Short mmCIF file of C-alpha atoms in Angstrom, two decimals:
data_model
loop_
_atom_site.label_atom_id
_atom_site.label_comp_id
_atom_site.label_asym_id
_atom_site.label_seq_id
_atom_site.Cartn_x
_atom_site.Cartn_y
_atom_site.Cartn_z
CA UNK A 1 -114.09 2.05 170.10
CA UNK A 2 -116.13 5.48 169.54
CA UNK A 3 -114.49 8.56 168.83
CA UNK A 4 -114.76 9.73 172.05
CA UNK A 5 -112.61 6.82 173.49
CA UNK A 6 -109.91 8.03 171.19
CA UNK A 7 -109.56 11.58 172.56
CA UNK A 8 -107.03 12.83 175.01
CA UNK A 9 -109.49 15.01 177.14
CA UNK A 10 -108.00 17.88 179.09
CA UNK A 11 -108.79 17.95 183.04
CA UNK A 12 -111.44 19.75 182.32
CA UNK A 13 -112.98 17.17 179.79
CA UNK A 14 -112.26 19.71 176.52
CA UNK A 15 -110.42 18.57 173.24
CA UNK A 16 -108.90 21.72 171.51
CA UNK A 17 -110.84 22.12 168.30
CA UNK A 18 -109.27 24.36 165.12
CA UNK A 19 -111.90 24.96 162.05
CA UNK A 20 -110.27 25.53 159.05
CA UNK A 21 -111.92 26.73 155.91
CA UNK A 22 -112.61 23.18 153.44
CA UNK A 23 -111.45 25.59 150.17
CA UNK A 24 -109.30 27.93 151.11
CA UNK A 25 -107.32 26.20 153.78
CA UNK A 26 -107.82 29.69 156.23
CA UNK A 27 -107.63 28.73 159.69
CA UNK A 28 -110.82 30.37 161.19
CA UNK A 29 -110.77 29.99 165.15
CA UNK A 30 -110.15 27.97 167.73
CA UNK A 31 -112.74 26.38 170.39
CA UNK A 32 -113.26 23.70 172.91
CA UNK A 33 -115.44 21.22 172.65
CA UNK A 34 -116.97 18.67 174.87
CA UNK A 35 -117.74 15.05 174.52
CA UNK A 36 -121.95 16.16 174.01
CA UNK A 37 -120.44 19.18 171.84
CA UNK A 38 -118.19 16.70 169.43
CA UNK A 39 -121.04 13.92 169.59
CA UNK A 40 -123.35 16.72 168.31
CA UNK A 41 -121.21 18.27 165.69
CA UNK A 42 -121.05 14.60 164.17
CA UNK A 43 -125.25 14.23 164.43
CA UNK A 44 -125.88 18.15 163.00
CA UNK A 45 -123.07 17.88 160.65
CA UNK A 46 -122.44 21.32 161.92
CA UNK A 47 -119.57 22.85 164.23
CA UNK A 48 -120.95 23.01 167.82
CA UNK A 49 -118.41 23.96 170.57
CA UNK A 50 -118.59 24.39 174.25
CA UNK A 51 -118.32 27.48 176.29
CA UNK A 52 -116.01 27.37 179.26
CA UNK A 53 -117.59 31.03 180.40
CA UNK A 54 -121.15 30.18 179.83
CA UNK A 55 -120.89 26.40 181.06
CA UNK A 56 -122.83 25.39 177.89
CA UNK A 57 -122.31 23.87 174.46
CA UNK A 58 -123.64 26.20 171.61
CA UNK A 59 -123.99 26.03 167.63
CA UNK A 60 -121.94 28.09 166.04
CA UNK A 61 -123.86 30.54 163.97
CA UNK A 62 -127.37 30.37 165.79
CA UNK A 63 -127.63 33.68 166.23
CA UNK A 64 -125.03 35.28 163.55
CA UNK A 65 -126.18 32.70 160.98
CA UNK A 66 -122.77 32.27 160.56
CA UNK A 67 -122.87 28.66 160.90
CA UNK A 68 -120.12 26.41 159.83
CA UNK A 69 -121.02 23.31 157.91
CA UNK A 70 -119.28 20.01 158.58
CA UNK A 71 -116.96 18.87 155.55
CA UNK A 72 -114.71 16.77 156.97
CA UNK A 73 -113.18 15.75 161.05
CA UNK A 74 -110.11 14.63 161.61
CA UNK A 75 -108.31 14.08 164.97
CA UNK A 76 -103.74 14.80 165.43
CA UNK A 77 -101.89 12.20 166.52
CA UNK A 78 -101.91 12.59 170.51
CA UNK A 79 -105.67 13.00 170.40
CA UNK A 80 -105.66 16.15 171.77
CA UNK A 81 -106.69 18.38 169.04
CA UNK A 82 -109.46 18.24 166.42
CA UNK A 83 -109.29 19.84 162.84
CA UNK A 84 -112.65 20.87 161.47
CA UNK A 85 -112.83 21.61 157.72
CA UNK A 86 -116.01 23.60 157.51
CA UNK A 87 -117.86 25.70 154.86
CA UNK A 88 -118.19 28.81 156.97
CA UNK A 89 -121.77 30.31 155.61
CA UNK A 90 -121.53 34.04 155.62
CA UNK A 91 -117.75 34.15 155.35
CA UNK A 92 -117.50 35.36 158.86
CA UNK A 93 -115.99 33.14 162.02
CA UNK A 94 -114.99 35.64 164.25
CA UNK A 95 -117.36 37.39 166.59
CA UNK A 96 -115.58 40.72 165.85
CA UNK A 97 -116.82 40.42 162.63
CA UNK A 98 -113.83 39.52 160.66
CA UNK A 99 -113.30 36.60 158.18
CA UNK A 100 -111.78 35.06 160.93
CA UNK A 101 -110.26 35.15 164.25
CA UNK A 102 -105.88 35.94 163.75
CA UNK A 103 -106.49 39.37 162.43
CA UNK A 104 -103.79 40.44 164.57
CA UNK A 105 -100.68 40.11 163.17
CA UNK A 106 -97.43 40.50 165.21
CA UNK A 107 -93.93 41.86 164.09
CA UNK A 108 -90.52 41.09 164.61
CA UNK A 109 -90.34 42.53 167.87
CA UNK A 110 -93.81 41.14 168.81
CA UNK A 111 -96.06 44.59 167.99
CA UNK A 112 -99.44 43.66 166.96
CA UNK A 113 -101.17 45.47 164.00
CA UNK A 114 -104.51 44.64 162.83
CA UNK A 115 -104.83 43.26 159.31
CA UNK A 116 -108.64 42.91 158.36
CA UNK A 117 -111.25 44.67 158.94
CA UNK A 118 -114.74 44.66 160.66
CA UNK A 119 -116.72 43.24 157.49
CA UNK A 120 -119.86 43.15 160.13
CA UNK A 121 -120.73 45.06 163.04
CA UNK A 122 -121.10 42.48 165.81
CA UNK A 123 -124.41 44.53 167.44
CA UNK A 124 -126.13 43.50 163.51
CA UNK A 125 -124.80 40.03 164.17
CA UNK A 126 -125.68 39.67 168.24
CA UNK A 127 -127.56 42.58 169.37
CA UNK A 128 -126.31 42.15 173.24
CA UNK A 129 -125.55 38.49 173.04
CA UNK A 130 -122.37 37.57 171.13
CA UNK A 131 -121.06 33.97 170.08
CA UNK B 1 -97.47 46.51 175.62
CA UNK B 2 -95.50 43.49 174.49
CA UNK B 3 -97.26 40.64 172.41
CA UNK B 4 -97.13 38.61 176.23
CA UNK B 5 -99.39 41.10 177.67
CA UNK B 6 -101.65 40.78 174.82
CA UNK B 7 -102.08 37.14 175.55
CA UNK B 8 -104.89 35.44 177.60
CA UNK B 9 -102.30 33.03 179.45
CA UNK B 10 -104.29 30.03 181.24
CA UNK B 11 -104.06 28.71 184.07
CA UNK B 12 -100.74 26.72 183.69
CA UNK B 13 -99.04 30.24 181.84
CA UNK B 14 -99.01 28.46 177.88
CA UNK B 15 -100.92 29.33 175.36
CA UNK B 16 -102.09 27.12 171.94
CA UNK B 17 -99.79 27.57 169.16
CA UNK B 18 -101.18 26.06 166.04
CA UNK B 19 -98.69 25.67 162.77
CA UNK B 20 -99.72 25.74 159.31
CA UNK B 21 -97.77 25.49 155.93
CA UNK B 22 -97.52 29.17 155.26
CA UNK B 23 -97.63 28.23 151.24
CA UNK B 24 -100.28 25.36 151.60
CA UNK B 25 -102.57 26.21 154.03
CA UNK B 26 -102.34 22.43 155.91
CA UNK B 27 -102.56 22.44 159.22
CA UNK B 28 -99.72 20.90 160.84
CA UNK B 29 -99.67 20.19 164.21
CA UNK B 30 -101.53 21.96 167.74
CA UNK B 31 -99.24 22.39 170.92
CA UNK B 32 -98.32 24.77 173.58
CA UNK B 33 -96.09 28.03 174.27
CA UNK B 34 -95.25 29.86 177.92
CA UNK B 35 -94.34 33.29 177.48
CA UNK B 36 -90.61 31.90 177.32
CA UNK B 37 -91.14 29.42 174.34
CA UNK B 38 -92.81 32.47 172.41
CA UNK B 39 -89.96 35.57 173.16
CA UNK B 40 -87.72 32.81 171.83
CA UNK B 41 -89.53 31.55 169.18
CA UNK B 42 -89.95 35.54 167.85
CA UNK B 43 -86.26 35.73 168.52
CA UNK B 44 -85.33 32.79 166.31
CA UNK B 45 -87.86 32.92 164.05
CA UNK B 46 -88.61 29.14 164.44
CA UNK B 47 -91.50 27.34 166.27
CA UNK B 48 -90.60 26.52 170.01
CA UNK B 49 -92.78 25.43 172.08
CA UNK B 50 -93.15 24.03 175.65
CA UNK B 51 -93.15 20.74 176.26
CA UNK B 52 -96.03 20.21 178.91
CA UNK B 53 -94.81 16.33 179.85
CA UNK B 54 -91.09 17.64 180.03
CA UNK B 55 -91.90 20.92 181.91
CA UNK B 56 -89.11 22.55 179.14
CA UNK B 57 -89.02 24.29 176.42
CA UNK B 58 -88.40 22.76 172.64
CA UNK B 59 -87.02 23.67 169.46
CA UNK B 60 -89.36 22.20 166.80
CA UNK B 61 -86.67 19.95 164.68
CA UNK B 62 -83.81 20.25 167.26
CA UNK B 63 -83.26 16.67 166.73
CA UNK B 64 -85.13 15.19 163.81
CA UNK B 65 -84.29 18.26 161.39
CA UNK B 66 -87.75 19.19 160.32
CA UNK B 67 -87.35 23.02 161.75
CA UNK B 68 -90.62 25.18 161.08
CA UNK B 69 -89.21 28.50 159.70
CA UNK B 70 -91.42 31.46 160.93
CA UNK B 71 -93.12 33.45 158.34
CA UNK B 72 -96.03 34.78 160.01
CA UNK B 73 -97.03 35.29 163.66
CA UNK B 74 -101.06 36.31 164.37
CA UNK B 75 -102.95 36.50 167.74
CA UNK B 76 -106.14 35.61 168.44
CA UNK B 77 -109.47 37.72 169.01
CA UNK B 78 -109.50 36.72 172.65
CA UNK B 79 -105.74 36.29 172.69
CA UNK B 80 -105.78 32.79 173.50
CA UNK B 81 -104.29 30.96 170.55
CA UNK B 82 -101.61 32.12 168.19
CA UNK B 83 -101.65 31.10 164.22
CA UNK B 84 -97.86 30.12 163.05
CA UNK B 85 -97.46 30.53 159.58
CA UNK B 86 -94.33 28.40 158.41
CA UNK B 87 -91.74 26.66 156.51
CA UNK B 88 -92.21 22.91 157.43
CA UNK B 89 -87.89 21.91 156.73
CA UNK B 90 -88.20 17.99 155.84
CA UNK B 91 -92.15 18.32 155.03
CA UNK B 92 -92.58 16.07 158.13
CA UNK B 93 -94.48 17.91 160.92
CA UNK B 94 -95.53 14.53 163.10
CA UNK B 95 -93.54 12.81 165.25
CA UNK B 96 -94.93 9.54 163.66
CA UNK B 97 -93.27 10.78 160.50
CA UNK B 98 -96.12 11.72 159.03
CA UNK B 99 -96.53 15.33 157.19
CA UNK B 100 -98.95 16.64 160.07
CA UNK B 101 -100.40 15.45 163.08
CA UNK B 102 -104.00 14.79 161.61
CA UNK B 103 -103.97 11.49 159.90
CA UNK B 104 -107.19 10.28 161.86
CA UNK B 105 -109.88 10.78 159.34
CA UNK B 106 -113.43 10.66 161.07
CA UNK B 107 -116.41 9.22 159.53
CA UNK B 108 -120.29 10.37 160.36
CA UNK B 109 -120.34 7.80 163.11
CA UNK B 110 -116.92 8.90 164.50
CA UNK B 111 -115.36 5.61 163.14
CA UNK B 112 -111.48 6.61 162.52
CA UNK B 113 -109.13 5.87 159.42
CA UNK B 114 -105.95 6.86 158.77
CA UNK B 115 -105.29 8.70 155.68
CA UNK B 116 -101.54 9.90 155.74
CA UNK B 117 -98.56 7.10 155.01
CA UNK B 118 -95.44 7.54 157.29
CA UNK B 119 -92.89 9.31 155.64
CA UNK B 120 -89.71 8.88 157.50
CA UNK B 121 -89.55 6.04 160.63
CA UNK B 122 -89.47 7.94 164.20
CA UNK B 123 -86.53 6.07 165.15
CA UNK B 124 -85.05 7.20 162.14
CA UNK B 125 -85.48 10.39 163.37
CA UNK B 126 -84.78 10.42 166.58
CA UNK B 127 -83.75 7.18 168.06
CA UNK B 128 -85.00 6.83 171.44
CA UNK B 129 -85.97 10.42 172.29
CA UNK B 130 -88.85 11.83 170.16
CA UNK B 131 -89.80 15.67 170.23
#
Protein backbone atom coordinates (compact mmCIF):
# COMPACT_ATOMS: atom_id res chain seq x y z
CA UNK A 1 0.00 0.00 0.00
CA UNK A 2 1.76 3.45 -1.10
CA UNK A 3 1.58 6.39 0.89
CA UNK A 4 -0.88 7.83 -1.03
CA UNK A 5 -3.41 4.97 -0.28
CA UNK A 6 -2.96 5.88 3.33
CA UNK A 7 -4.12 9.52 3.14
CA UNK A 8 -7.52 10.86 3.97
CA UNK A 9 -7.80 13.30 0.92
CA UNK A 10 -10.11 16.26 1.30
CA UNK A 11 -12.94 16.69 -1.55
CA UNK A 12 -10.77 18.53 -3.19
CA UNK A 13 -7.94 15.81 -3.27
CA UNK A 14 -5.51 18.04 -0.66
CA UNK A 15 -3.89 16.57 2.60
CA UNK A 16 -3.16 19.50 5.07
CA UNK A 17 0.60 19.71 5.27
CA UNK A 18 2.46 21.61 8.52
CA UNK A 19 6.50 22.06 8.09
CA UNK A 20 8.09 22.32 11.15
CA UNK A 21 11.67 23.31 11.62
CA UNK A 22 13.94 19.60 12.15
CA UNK A 23 16.11 21.68 15.12
CA UNK A 24 14.23 24.01 16.56
CA UNK A 25 10.84 22.43 16.58
CA UNK A 26 9.26 26.13 15.07
CA UNK A 27 6.24 25.45 13.24
CA UNK A 28 6.86 27.33 9.88
CA UNK A 29 3.54 27.28 7.70
CA UNK A 30 0.97 25.46 6.62
CA UNK A 31 0.14 24.19 2.88
CA UNK A 32 -1.78 21.76 0.83
CA UNK A 33 -0.46 19.35 -1.02
CA UNK A 34 -1.56 17.06 -3.73
CA UNK A 35 -1.01 13.45 -4.45
CA UNK A 36 1.82 14.68 -7.56
CA UNK A 37 2.91 17.44 -4.87
CA UNK A 38 3.54 14.69 -1.87
CA UNK A 39 4.86 12.05 -4.53
CA UNK A 40 7.35 14.82 -5.51
CA UNK A 41 8.39 16.06 -2.16
CA UNK A 42 9.38 12.28 -1.48
CA UNK A 43 11.51 12.09 -5.13
CA UNK A 44 13.22 15.90 -4.54
CA UNK A 45 13.59 15.33 -0.93
CA UNK A 46 12.34 18.83 -0.85
CA UNK A 47 8.89 20.44 0.37
CA UNK A 48 6.70 20.95 -2.75
CA UNK A 49 3.05 22.02 -2.10
CA UNK A 50 0.13 22.76 -4.27
CA UNK A 51 -1.57 25.99 -4.93
CA UNK A 52 -5.32 26.04 -4.68
CA UNK A 53 -5.21 29.85 -6.34
CA UNK A 54 -2.79 29.09 -9.03
CA UNK A 55 -4.12 25.41 -9.79
CA UNK A 56 -0.47 24.22 -9.73
CA UNK A 57 2.01 22.41 -7.51
CA UNK A 58 5.22 24.55 -6.84
CA UNK A 59 8.70 24.06 -4.93
CA UNK A 60 8.97 25.90 -2.19
CA UNK A 61 11.87 28.24 -2.44
CA UNK A 62 12.32 28.36 -6.36
CA UNK A 63 12.26 31.71 -6.56
CA UNK A 64 13.09 32.98 -2.79
CA UNK A 65 15.74 30.24 -2.52
CA UNK A 66 14.16 29.64 0.50
CA UNK A 67 13.77 26.07 -0.06
CA UNK A 68 13.01 23.64 2.64
CA UNK A 69 14.95 20.43 2.71
CA UNK A 70 13.28 17.13 3.52
CA UNK A 71 14.42 15.66 7.04
CA UNK A 72 11.89 13.60 7.95
CA UNK A 73 7.62 12.85 6.86
CA UNK A 74 5.38 11.66 9.01
CA UNK A 75 1.57 11.32 8.59
CA UNK A 76 -1.33 11.90 12.17
CA UNK A 77 -3.40 9.33 12.89
CA UNK A 78 -6.67 10.04 10.69
CA UNK A 79 -4.45 10.59 7.67
CA UNK A 80 -5.44 13.84 7.16
CA UNK A 81 -2.50 15.88 8.01
CA UNK A 82 1.21 15.64 7.15
CA UNK A 83 4.15 16.92 9.41
CA UNK A 84 7.21 17.97 7.48
CA UNK A 85 10.45 18.40 9.47
CA UNK A 86 12.49 20.49 7.11
CA UNK A 87 15.82 22.43 7.21
CA UNK A 88 14.40 25.72 6.01
CA UNK A 89 17.61 27.24 3.92
CA UNK A 90 17.64 30.94 4.41
CA UNK A 91 15.75 30.89 7.70
CA UNK A 92 12.76 32.37 6.05
CA UNK A 93 9.20 30.36 5.37
CA UNK A 94 6.91 33.00 5.16
CA UNK A 95 6.39 35.03 2.04
CA UNK A 96 6.16 38.21 4.17
CA UNK A 97 9.50 37.69 4.91
CA UNK A 98 9.41 36.51 8.42
CA UNK A 99 11.03 33.39 10.00
CA UNK A 100 7.84 32.01 9.61
CA UNK A 101 4.24 32.32 9.03
CA UNK A 102 2.24 32.90 12.99
CA UNK A 103 3.84 36.23 13.49
CA UNK A 104 0.60 37.37 14.62
CA UNK A 105 0.00 36.80 17.95
CA UNK A 106 -3.49 37.22 19.54
CA UNK A 107 -4.45 38.35 23.16
CA UNK A 108 -6.83 37.49 25.64
CA UNK A 109 -9.56 39.19 24.09
CA UNK A 110 -8.46 38.02 20.58
CA UNK A 111 -6.36 41.47 19.45
CA UNK A 112 -3.66 40.59 17.15
CA UNK A 113 -0.16 42.22 17.51
CA UNK A 114 2.64 41.43 15.32
CA UNK A 115 5.67 39.78 16.91
CA UNK A 116 8.56 39.50 14.26
CA UNK A 117 9.63 41.40 11.91
CA UNK A 118 10.16 41.67 8.07
CA UNK A 119 13.82 40.07 8.07
CA UNK A 120 13.40 40.33 4.01
CA UNK A 121 11.56 42.50 1.82
CA UNK A 122 9.35 40.18 -0.23
CA UNK A 123 9.96 42.48 -3.71
CA UNK A 124 14.13 41.20 -3.03
CA UNK A 125 12.67 37.75 -2.58
CA UNK A 126 9.78 37.76 -5.59
CA UNK A 127 10.03 40.82 -7.55
CA UNK A 128 6.11 40.67 -8.70
CA UNK A 129 5.68 36.98 -8.25
CA UNK A 130 5.44 35.78 -4.62
CA UNK A 131 5.41 32.06 -3.24
CA UNK B 1 -11.80 44.08 14.19
CA UNK B 2 -12.11 40.89 16.21
CA UNK B 3 -9.53 37.96 15.69
CA UNK B 4 -12.86 36.24 13.52
CA UNK B 5 -12.67 38.94 11.04
CA UNK B 6 -9.06 38.46 10.73
CA UNK B 7 -9.60 34.92 9.68
CA UNK B 8 -9.79 33.51 6.08
CA UNK B 9 -12.89 31.16 7.01
CA UNK B 10 -13.40 28.40 4.13
CA UNK B 11 -15.93 27.31 2.64
CA UNK B 12 -17.57 25.16 5.44
CA UNK B 13 -16.82 28.45 8.16
CA UNK B 14 -13.65 26.34 10.25
CA UNK B 15 -10.45 27.08 10.13
CA UNK B 16 -7.07 24.64 10.89
CA UNK B 17 -6.03 24.78 14.37
CA UNK B 18 -2.75 23.06 14.83
CA UNK B 19 -1.46 22.31 18.69
CA UNK B 20 1.99 22.13 19.76
CA UNK B 21 3.68 21.52 23.24
CA UNK B 22 4.26 25.12 24.10
CA UNK B 23 7.61 23.86 26.17
CA UNK B 24 8.66 21.14 23.55
CA UNK B 25 7.97 22.27 20.36
CA UNK B 26 6.11 18.66 19.22
CA UNK B 27 3.50 18.95 17.20
CA UNK B 28 0.50 17.44 18.53
CA UNK B 29 -2.35 17.01 16.64
CA UNK B 30 -4.15 19.14 13.28
CA UNK B 31 -8.04 19.74 13.44
CA UNK B 32 -10.65 22.29 12.91
CA UNK B 33 -12.32 25.51 14.63
CA UNK B 34 -15.72 27.60 13.44
CA UNK B 35 -15.70 30.94 14.71
CA UNK B 36 -17.73 29.39 17.78
CA UNK B 37 -15.08 26.70 18.80
CA UNK B 38 -12.40 29.65 18.73
CA UNK B 39 -14.47 32.68 20.92
CA UNK B 40 -14.75 29.74 23.29
CA UNK B 41 -11.61 28.33 23.16
CA UNK B 42 -10.09 32.21 23.87
CA UNK B 43 -12.70 32.31 26.57
CA UNK B 44 -11.53 29.16 28.33
CA UNK B 45 -8.24 29.21 27.51
CA UNK B 46 -8.32 25.50 26.38
CA UNK B 47 -8.30 23.98 22.82
CA UNK B 48 -11.93 23.44 21.42
CA UNK B 49 -12.47 22.61 18.38
CA UNK B 50 -15.28 21.52 15.98
CA UNK B 51 -15.95 18.30 15.39
CA UNK B 52 -16.56 18.11 11.49
CA UNK B 53 -18.19 14.26 11.67
CA UNK B 54 -20.37 15.44 14.76
CA UNK B 55 -21.31 18.89 13.29
CA UNK B 56 -20.50 20.18 17.27
CA UNK B 57 -18.22 21.68 18.99
CA UNK B 58 -15.51 19.82 21.49
CA UNK B 59 -13.62 20.41 24.47
CA UNK B 60 -10.17 18.82 23.90
CA UNK B 61 -10.03 16.30 27.12
CA UNK B 62 -13.76 16.69 28.08
CA UNK B 63 -13.78 13.07 28.55
CA UNK B 64 -10.39 11.42 28.50
CA UNK B 65 -8.72 14.25 30.79
CA UNK B 66 -5.86 15.23 28.59
CA UNK B 67 -7.08 19.14 28.43
CA UNK B 68 -4.60 21.36 26.26
CA UNK B 69 -4.09 24.49 28.46
CA UNK B 70 -3.73 27.64 26.18
CA UNK B 71 -0.54 29.47 26.37
CA UNK B 72 -0.24 31.05 23.14
CA UNK B 73 -2.68 31.90 20.32
CA UNK B 74 -0.96 33.13 16.67
CA UNK B 75 -2.67 33.67 13.25
CA UNK B 76 -1.51 32.97 10.15
CA UNK B 77 -0.02 35.25 7.25
CA UNK B 78 -3.06 34.55 5.12
CA UNK B 79 -5.22 33.98 8.17
CA UNK B 80 -6.03 30.56 7.41
CA UNK B 81 -4.51 28.43 10.14
CA UNK B 82 -4.01 29.29 13.76
CA UNK B 83 -0.74 27.95 15.86
CA UNK B 84 -1.94 26.72 19.56
CA UNK B 85 0.72 26.84 21.86
CA UNK B 86 -0.17 24.49 24.93
CA UNK B 87 -0.12 22.50 27.99
CA UNK B 88 -0.80 18.87 26.80
CA UNK B 89 -2.68 17.64 30.68
CA UNK B 90 -1.95 13.67 30.61
CA UNK B 91 0.95 14.09 27.81
CA UNK B 92 -1.49 12.12 25.56
CA UNK B 93 -2.65 14.26 22.59
CA UNK B 94 -4.02 11.12 20.24
CA UNK B 95 -6.99 9.50 20.55
CA UNK B 96 -5.05 6.17 20.03
CA UNK B 97 -3.31 7.08 23.25
CA UNK B 98 -0.45 8.00 21.79
CA UNK B 99 1.47 11.46 22.75
CA UNK B 100 0.50 13.10 19.26
CA UNK B 101 -1.23 12.22 16.29
CA UNK B 102 1.98 11.59 14.07
CA UNK B 103 3.21 8.16 14.79
CA UNK B 104 3.33 7.24 10.94
CA UNK B 105 6.95 7.64 10.15
CA UNK B 106 7.50 7.80 6.24
CA UNK B 107 10.38 6.35 4.51
CA UNK B 108 11.91 7.72 0.94
CA UNK B 109 9.55 5.39 -0.83
CA UNK B 110 6.53 6.46 1.31
CA UNK B 111 6.63 3.01 3.10
CA UNK B 112 5.02 3.81 6.74
CA UNK B 113 6.23 2.72 10.34
CA UNK B 114 5.04 3.53 13.41
CA UNK B 115 7.31 5.08 15.82
CA UNK B 116 5.22 6.13 18.98
CA UNK B 117 4.03 3.17 21.64
CA UNK B 118 0.41 3.67 23.00
CA UNK B 119 0.43 5.20 26.16
CA UNK B 120 -2.91 4.80 27.72
CA UNK B 121 -5.72 2.23 25.89
CA UNK B 122 -8.62 4.41 24.13
CA UNK B 123 -11.15 2.51 25.88
CA UNK B 124 -9.43 3.33 28.87
CA UNK B 125 -10.06 6.62 28.08
CA UNK B 126 -13.10 6.89 26.88
CA UNK B 127 -15.05 3.75 26.66
CA UNK B 128 -17.17 3.73 23.72
CA UNK B 129 -17.16 7.41 22.73
CA UNK B 130 -13.72 8.75 21.63
CA UNK B 131 -13.07 12.61 21.11
Amino acid sequence: MSLSEHINWNSDGLVAAIAQDWQSGEVLMMAWMNAEALQLTLIEQRAIYYSRSREKHWRKGEQSGNVQQLKELRLDCDGDTVLLKVEQLGGIACHTGRRNCFYRLADAIGELSITDEVLREPDDMYGDNKQ
